[in-house]
Short mmCIF file of C-alpha atoms and ligand atoms in Angstrom, two decimals:
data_model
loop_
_atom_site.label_atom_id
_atom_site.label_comp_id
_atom_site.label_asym_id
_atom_site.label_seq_id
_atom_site.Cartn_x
_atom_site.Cartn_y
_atom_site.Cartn_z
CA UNK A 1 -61.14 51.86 74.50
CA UNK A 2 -61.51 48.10 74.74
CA UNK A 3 -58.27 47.62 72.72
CA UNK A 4 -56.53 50.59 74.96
CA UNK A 5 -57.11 48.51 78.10
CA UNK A 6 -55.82 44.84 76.59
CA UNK A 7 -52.70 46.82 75.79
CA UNK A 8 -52.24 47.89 78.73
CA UNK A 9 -53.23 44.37 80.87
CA UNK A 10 -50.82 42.71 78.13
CA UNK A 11 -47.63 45.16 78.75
CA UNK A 12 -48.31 44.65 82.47
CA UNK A 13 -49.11 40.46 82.45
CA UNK A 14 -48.27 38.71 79.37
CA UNK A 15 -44.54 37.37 78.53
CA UNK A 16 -44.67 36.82 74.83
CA UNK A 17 -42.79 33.99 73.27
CA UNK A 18 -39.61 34.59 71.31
CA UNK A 19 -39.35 38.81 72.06
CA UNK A 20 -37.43 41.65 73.60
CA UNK A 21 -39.69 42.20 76.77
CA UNK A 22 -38.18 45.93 77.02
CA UNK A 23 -39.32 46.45 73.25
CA UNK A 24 -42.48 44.41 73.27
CA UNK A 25 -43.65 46.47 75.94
CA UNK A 26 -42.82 49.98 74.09
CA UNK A 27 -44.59 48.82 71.15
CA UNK A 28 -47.30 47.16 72.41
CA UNK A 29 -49.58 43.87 71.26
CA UNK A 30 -51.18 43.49 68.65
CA UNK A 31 -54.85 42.07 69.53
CA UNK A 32 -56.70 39.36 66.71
CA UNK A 33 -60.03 39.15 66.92
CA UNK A 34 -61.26 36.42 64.40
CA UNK A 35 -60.43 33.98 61.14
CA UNK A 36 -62.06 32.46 58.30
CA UNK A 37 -60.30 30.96 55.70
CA UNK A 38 -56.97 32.73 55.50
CA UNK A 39 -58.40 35.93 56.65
CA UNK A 40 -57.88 37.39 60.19
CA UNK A 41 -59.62 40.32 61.83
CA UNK A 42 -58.08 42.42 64.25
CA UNK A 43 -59.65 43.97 67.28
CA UNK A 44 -60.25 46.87 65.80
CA UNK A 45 -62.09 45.79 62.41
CA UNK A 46 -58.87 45.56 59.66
CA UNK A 47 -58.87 42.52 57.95
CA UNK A 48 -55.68 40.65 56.75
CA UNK A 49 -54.52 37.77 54.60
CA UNK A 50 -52.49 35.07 56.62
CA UNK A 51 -49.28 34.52 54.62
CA UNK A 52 -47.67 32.13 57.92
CA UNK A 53 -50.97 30.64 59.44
CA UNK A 54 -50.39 31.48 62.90
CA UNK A 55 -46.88 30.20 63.37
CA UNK A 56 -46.78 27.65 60.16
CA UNK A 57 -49.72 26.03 61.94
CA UNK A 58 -52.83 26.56 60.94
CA UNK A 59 -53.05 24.28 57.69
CA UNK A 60 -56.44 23.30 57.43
CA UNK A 61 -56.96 27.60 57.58
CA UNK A 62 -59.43 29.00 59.88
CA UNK A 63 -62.89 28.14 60.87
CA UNK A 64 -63.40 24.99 59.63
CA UNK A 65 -66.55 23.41 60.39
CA UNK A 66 -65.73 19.83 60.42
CA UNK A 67 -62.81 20.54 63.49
CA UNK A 68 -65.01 23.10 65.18
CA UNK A 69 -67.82 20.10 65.44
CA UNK A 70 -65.88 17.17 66.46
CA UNK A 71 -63.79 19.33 69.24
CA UNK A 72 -67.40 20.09 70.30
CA UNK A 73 -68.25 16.63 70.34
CA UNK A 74 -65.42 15.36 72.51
CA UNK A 75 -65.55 18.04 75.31
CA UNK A 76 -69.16 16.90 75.86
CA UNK A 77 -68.40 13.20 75.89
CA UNK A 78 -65.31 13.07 77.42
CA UNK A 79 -62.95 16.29 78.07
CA UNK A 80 -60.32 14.59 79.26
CA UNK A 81 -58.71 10.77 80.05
CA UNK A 82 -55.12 9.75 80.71
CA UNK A 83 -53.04 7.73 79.24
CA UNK A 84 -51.33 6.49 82.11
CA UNK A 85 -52.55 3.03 84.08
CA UNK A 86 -53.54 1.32 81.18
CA UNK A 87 -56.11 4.03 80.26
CA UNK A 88 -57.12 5.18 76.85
CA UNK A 89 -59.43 7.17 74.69
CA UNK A 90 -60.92 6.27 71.33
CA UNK A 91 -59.89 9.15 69.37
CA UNK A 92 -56.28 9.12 70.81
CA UNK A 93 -55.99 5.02 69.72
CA UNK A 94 -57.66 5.85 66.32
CA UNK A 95 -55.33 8.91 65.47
CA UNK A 96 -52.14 6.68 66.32
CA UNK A 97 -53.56 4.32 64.28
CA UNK A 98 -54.13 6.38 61.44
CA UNK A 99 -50.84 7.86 61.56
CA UNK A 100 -48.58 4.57 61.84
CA UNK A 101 -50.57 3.69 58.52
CA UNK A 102 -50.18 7.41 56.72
CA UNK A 103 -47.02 7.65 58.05
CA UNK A 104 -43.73 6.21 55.57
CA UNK A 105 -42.40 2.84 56.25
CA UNK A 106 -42.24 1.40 59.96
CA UNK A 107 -43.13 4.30 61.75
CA UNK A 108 -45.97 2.30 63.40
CA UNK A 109 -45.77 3.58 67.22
CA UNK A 110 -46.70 6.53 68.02
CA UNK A 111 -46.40 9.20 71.30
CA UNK A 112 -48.43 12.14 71.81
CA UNK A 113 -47.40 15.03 72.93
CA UNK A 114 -48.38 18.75 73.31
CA UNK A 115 -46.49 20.49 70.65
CA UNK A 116 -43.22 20.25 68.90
CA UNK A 117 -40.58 21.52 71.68
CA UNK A 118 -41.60 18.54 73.79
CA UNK A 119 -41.29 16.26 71.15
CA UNK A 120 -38.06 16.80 70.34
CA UNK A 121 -37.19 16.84 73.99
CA UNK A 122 -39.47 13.47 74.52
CA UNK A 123 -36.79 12.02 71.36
CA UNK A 124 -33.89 12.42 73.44
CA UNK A 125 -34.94 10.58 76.45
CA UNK A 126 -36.24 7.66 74.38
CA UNK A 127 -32.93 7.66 72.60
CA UNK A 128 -30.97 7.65 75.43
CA UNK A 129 -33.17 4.80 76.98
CA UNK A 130 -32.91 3.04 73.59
CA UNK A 131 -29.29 2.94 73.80
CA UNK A 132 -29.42 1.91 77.60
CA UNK A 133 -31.85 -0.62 76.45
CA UNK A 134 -29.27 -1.96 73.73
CA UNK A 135 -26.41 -1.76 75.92
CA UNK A 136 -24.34 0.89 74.62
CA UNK A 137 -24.87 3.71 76.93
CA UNK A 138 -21.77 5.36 75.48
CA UNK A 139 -23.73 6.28 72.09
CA UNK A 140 -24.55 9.74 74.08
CA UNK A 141 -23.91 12.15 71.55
CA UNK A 142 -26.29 13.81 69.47
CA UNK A 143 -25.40 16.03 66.33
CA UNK A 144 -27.83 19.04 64.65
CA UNK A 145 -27.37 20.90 61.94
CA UNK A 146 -26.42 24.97 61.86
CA UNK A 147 -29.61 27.34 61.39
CA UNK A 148 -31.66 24.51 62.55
CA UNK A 149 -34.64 24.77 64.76
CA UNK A 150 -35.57 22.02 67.13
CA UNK A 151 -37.85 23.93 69.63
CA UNK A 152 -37.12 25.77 72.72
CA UNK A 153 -37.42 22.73 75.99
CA UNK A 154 -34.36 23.03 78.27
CA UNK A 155 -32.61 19.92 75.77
CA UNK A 156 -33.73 20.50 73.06
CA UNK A 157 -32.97 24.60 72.75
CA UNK A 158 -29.13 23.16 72.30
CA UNK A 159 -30.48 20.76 69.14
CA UNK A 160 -31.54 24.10 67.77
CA UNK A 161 -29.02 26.01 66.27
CA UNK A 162 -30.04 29.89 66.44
CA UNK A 163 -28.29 32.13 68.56
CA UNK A 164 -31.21 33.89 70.33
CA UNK A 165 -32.10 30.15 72.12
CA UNK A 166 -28.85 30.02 73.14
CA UNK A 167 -27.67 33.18 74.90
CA UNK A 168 -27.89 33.31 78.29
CA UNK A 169 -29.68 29.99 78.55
CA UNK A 170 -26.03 27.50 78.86
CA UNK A 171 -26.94 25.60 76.40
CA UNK A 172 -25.75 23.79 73.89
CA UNK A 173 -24.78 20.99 76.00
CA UNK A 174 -21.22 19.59 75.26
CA UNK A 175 -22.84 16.56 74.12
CA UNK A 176 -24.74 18.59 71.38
CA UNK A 177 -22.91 19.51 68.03
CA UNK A 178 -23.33 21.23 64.72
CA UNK A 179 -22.54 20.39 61.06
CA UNK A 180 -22.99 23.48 58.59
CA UNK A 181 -26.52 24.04 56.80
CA UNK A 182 -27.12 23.40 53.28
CA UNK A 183 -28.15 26.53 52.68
CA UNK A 184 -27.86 26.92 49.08
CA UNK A 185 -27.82 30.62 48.62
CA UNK A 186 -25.02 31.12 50.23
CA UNK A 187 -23.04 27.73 50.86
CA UNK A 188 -19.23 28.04 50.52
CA UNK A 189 -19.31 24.81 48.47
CA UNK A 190 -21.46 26.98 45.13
CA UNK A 191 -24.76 26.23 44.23
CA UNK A 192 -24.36 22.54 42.22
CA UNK A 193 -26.67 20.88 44.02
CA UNK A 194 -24.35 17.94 44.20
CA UNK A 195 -21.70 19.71 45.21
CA UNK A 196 -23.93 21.65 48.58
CA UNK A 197 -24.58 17.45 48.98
CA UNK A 198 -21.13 16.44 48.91
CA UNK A 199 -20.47 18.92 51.17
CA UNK A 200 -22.65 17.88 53.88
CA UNK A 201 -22.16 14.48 53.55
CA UNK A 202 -17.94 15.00 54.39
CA UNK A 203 -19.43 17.36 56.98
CA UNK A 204 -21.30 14.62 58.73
CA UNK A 205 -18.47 12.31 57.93
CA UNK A 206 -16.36 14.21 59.89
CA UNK A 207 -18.17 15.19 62.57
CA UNK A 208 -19.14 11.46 63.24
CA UNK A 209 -14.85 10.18 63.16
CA UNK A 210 -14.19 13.34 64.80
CA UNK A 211 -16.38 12.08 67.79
CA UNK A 212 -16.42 8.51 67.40
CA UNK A 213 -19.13 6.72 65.63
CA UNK A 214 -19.61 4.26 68.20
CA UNK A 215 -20.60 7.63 70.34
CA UNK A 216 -22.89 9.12 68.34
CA UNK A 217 -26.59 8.69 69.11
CA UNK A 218 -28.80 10.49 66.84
CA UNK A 219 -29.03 13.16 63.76
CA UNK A 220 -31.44 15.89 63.60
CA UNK A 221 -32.72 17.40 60.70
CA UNK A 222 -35.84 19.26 58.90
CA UNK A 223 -36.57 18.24 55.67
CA UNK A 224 -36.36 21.89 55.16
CA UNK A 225 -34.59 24.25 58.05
CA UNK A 226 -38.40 26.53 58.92
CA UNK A 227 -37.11 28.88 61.28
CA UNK A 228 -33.34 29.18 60.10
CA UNK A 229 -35.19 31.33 57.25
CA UNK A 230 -37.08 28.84 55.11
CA UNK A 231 -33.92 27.05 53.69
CA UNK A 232 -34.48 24.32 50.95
CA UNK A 233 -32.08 21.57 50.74
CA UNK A 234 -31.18 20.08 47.03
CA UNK A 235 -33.41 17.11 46.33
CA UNK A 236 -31.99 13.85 47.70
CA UNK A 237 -30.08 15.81 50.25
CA UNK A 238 -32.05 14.34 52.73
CA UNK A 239 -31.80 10.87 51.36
CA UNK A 240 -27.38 11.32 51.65
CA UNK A 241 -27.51 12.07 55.03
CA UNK A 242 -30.00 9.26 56.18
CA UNK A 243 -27.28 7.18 54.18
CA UNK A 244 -24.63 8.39 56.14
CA UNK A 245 -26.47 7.76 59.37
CA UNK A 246 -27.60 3.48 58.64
CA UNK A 247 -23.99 3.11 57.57
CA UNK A 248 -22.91 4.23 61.00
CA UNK A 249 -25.46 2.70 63.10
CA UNK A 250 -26.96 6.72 64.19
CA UNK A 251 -30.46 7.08 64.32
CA UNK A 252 -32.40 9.73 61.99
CA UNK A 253 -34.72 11.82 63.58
CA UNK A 254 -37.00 13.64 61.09
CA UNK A 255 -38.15 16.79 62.41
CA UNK A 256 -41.33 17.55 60.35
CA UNK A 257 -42.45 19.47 62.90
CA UNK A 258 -43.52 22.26 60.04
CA UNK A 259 -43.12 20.27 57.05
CA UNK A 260 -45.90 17.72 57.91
CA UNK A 261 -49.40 17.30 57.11
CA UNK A 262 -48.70 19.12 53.66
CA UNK A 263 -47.39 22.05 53.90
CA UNK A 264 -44.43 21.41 51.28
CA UNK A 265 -47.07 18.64 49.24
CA UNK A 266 -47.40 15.15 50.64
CA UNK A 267 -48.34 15.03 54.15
CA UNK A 268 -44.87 14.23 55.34
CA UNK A 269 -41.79 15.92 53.25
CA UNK A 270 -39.58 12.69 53.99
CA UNK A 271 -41.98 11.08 51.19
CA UNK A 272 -40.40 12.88 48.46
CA UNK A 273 -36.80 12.16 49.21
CA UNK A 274 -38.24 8.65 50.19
CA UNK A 275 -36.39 8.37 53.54
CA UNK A 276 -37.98 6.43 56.22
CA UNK A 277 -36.67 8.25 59.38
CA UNK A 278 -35.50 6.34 63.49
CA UNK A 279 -38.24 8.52 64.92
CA UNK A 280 -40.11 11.55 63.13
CA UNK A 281 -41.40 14.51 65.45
CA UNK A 282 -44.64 16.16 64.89
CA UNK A 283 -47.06 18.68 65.74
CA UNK A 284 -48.55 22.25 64.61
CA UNK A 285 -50.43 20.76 61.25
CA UNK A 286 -51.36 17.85 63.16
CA UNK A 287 -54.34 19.43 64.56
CA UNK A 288 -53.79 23.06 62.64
CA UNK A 289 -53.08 24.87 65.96
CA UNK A 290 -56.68 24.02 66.99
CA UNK A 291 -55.70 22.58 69.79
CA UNK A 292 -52.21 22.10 70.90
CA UNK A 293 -51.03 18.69 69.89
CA UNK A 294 -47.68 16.66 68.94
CA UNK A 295 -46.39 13.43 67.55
CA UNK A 296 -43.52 11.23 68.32
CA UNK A 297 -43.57 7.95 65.55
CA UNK A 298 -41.17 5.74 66.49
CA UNK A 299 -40.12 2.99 63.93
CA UNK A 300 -40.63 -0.84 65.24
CA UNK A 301 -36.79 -1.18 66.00
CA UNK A 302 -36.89 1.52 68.42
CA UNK A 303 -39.90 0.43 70.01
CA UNK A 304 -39.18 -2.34 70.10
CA UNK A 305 -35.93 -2.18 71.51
CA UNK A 306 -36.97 0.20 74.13
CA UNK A 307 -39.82 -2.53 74.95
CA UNK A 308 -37.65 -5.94 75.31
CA UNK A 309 -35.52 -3.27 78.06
CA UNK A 310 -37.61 -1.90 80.21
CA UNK A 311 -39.20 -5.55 80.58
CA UNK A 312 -41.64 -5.44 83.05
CA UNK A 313 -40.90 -1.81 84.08
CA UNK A 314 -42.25 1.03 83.54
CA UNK A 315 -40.56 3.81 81.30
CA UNK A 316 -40.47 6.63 82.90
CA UNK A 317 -41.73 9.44 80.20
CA UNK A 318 -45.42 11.02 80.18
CA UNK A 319 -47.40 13.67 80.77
CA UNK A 320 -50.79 14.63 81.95
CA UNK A 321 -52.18 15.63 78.54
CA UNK A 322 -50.33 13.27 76.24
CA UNK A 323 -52.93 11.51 74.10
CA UNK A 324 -55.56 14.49 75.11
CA UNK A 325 -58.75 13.28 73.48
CA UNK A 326 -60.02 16.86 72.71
CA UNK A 327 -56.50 17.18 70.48
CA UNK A 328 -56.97 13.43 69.18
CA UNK A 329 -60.40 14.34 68.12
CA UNK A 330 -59.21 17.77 66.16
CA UNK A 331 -56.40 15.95 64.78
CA UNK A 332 -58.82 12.88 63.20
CA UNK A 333 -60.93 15.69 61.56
CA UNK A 334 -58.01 17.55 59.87
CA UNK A 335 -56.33 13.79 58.61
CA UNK A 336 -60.38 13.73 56.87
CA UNK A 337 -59.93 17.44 55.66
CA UNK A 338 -56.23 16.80 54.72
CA UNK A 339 -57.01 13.29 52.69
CA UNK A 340 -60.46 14.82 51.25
CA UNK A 341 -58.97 17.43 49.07
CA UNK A 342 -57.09 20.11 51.33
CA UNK A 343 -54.04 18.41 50.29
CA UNK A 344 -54.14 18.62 47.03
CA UNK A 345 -55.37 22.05 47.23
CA UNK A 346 -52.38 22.64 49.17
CA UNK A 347 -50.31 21.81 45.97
CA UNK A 348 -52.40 23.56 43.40
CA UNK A 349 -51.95 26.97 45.65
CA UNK A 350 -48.51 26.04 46.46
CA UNK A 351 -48.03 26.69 42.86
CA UNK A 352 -49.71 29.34 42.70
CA UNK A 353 -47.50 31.02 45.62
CA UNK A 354 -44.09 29.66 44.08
CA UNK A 355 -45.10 31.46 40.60
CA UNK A 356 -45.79 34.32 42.19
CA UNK A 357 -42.66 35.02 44.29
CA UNK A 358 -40.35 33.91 41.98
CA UNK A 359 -42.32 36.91 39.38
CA UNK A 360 -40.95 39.08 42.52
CA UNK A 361 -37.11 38.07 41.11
CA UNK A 362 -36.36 40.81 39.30
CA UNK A 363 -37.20 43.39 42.33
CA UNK A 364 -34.60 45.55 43.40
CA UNK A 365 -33.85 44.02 46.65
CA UNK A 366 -34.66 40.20 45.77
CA UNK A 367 -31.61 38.11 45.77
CA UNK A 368 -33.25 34.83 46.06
CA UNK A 369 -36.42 33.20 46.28
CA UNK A 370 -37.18 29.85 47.49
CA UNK A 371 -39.85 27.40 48.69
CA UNK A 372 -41.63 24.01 48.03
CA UNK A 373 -45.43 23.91 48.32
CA UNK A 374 -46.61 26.53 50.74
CA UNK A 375 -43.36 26.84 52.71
CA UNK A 376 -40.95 29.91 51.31
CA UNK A 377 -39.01 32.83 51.49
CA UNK A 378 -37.32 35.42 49.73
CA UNK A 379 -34.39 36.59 50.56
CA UNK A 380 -33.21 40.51 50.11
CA UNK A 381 -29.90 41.86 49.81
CA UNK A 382 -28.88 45.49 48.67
CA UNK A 383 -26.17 44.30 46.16
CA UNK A 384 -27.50 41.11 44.16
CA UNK A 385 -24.49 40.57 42.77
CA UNK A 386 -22.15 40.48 46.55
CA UNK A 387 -25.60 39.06 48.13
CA UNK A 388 -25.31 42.18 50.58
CA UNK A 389 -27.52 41.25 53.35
CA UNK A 390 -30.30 44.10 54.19
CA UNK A 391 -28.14 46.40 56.83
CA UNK A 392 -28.97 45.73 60.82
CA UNK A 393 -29.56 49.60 60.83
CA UNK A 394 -33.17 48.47 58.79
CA UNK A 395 -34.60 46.37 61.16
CA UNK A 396 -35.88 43.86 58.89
CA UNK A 397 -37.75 42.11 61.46
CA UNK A 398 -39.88 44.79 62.72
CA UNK A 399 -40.03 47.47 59.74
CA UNK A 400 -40.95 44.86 57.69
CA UNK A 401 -43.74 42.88 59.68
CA UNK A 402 -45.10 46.16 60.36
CA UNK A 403 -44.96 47.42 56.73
CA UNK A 404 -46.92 44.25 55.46
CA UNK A 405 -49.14 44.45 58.57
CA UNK A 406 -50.16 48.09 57.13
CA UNK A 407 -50.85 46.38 53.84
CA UNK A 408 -52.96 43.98 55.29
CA UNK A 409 -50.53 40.60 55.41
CA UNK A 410 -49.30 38.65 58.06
CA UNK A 411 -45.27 37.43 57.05
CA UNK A 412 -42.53 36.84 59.16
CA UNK A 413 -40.07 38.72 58.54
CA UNK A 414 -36.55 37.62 59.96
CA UNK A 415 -34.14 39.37 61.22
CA UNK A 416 -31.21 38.72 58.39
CA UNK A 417 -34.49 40.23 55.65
CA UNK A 418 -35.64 36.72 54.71
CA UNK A 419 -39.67 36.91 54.36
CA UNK A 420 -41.25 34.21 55.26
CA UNK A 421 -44.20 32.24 53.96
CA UNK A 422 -46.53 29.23 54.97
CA UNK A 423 -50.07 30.22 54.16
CA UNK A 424 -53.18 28.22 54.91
CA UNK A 425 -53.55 25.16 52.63
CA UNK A 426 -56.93 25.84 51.97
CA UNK A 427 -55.71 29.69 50.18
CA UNK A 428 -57.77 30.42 47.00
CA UNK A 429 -56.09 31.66 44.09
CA UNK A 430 -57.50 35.51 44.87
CA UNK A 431 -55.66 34.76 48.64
CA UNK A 432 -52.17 33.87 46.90
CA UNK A 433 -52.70 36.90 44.21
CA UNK A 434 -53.20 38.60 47.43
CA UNK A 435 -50.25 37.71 49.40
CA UNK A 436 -48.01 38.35 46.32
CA UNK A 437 -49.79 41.70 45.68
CA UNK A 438 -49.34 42.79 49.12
CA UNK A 439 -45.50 41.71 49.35
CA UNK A 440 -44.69 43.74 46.24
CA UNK A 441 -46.11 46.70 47.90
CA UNK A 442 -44.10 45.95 50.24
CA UNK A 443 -40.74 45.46 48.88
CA UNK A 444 -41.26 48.71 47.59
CA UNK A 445 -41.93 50.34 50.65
CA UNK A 446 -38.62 48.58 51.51
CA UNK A 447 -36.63 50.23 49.13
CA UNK A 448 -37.67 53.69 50.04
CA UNK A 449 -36.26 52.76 53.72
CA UNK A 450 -33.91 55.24 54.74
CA UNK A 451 -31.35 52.52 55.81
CA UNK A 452 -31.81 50.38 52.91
CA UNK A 453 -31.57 53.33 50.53
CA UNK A 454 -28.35 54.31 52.61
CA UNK A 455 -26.69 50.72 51.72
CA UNK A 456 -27.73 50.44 48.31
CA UNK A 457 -25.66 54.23 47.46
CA UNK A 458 -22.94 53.21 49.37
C1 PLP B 501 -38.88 22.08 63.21
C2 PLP B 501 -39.46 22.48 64.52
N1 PLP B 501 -39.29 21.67 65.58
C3 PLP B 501 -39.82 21.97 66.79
C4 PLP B 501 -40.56 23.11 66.97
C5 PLP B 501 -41.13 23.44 68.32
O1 PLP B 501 -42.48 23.32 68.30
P1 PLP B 501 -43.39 24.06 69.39
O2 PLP B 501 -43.26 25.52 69.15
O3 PLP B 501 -44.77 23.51 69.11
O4 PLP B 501 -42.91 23.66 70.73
C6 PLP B 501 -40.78 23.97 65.90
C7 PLP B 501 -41.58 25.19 66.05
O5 PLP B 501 -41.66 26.03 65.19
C8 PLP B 501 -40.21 23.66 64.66
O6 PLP B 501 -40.33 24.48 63.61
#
């Protein structure tokens, strides 16, 4: 009855992110109820495992004492203070503190934000002031790569590179260009590792003549491309483009907007391919979708830069609840959690998970499985050895969520039949048996599909 009425209140009110309003409203929502661990409830009793934490957010995994209490804390001292006029909060100056000394190399400034969308769109305005600020004005260009995902703000939607952010919204802007992904699966250039490197590096090569070096600005990039369908660059991939970049003067903007605070095994993935990005963007593991929170860190040369410009002006970026200290207070409490074991329980179930999927190989419809700590996919085709995609007729996205749903996981499924993972780092062993368990049975369900079956015989 309860659940009958949200339904209805949601179809009427509530614009979901990311959907097809017409659809959204046939089906109807979905109501969660409660989480512990890696386990959510649903309004109507049915428990299931959290394979993607909320939206790859939720790292520290639900309920979590420690958070719950020092959120608590702040809202009774002090709910809210600004940033603006010279003001601060404790737990806002701590956390920046803490992350310019976590955080690789000279990343030592930092600006808060309220997720990852505004972020990335706070990046662009500092680089273009940086470059003001330096003189060269005419460095205005800024270059992403395809499949990439660099939020949905009015600028930054044309960073991103998936069609569904671009369609009817006029963007990208003609000052925002593409190289191809790495995507190693299926990259013209084979599988060689070096040669999927090579063939980014001439891509960004060319791009940058091809506009003019001395008009480039800045390169975007996720250590691994989330929402493109969990795509996993070679090691040291990252490492040859940032090379690319300091030869040319560009700055490297790190978008570990997912891959932070652990989810792939350090807390930030540029660690492994030891690159010390421009700027780095933040957000979601930050304060494990507690509380919404996000991170620009700025290296000194930037700041500083942008500083010795502006002078005695102001620079003109903020908003109200940068630096909220209800979010600074959540994120201190998850850096404890992260550096007092979660991490490394991250890794151990990371393992776990990897093990597990790649077992999953020799299914039917698994052409490729991928991942690095508790970030992966698989990826199914209906011909391994033409690496058929799934038809459109199959609706991976929905028929699949809703199969796994029925089997009590929580996946996303994308649209080209890549199935997505990003689990809680706290996830016990019996979660990740769980999770693989669960995606067998339904992988098998998948093959049964009508429209699957259809493409396999023909
Ligand atoms: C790499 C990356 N950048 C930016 C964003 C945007 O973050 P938000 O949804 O918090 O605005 C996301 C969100 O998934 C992301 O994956």
């Amino acid at each position: 009855m309860l659940s009958n009425s949200l339904i209805e209140l949601d179809r009427a009110h509530f614009i979901h992110p990311v959907s097809s309003y017409r659809s959204h409203e046939a089906t109807g929502v979905r109501v969660l109820k409660s989480a512990k661990g890696a386990t959510l409830t649903d309004i109507s009793g049915r428990q299931l495992l959290d394979g993607f934490a909320g939206l790859w957010c939720v790292n520290a995994g639900y309920g979590q004492d420690s958070i719950i209490e020092a959120a608590t804390r702040q809202l009774r001292e002090l709910p809210y203070a600004t940033g603006y006029f010279g003001l601060g909060s404790e737990p806002a100056i701590r956390l920046a503190a803490r992350l310019a000394e976590l955080a690789p190399g000279d990343l030592n400034h930092v600006y808060f934000t309220l997720g990852g969308s505004d972020a990335v769109d706070s990046t662009i305005r500092f680089i273009r002031y940086y470059y003001h600020a330096k003189g060269t004005p005419q460095k205005d260009q800024f270059i992403s790569v395809e499949s990439g995902y660099h939020g949905s703000s009015t600028a930054g939607a044309g960073l991103t590179a998936l069609p569904a952010f671009h369609a009817g919204f006029g963007v990208p802007y003609s000052w925002q260009h593409k190289i191809p992904s790495h995507y190693a699966y299926r990259n013209p250039a084979g599988s060689n590792p070096q040669a999927i490197i090579a063939a980014s590096v001439a891509a960004l090569r060319t791009k940058i003549a091809e506009l003019g070096a001395d008009r480039v600005a800045a390169f975007y990039v996720e250590p691994i491309q989330g929402s493109g369908g969990v795509l996993v660059p070679p090691p040291s991939w990252l490492k040859a483009m940032h090379a690319v970049c300091k030869e040319h003067d560009i700055l490297f903007v790190a978008d570990e907007v997912i891959t932070g605070f652990g989810r792939v095994g350090p807390l930030f993935a540029c660690e492994e391919d030891d690159v010390v990005p421009d700027l780095m963007t933040t957000a979601k593991g930050l304060t494990s979708g507690y509380v919404p929170m996000g991170a620009v860190l700025m290296s000194d040369r930037v700041y500083n830069t942008i500083a010795d410009g502006a002078g005695k002006a102001a620079v003109g970026h903020g908003y109200t609840y940068s630096a909220h200290p209800v979010s600074a207070a959540v994120g201190l409490a998850c850096l404890d959690l992260y550096e007092n074991g979660l991490l490394e329980n991250g890794r151990k179930a990371g393992r776990r998970l990897m093990e597990g999927l790649r077992a999953l190989a020799d299914h039917p419809l698994v052409g490729d499985v991928r991942g690095r700590g508790m970030l992966a996919a698989i990826e199914l085709v209906t011909d391994k050895e033409r690496k058929t995609p799934l038809p459109a007729e199959a609706d991976a996205a929905r028929r699949i969520f809703d199969r796994a749903w029925d089997n009590g996981l929580v996946i996303r499924a994308f649209a080209q039949g890549v199935l997505g993972y990003a689990p809680p780092l706290c996830c016990t062993a019996d979660d990740i048996d769980g999770i693989i368990e669960r995606t067998r049975t339904t992988l098998d369900q998948t093959l049964e599909d009508r429209d699957v079956r259809a493409a396999m015989k023909g």
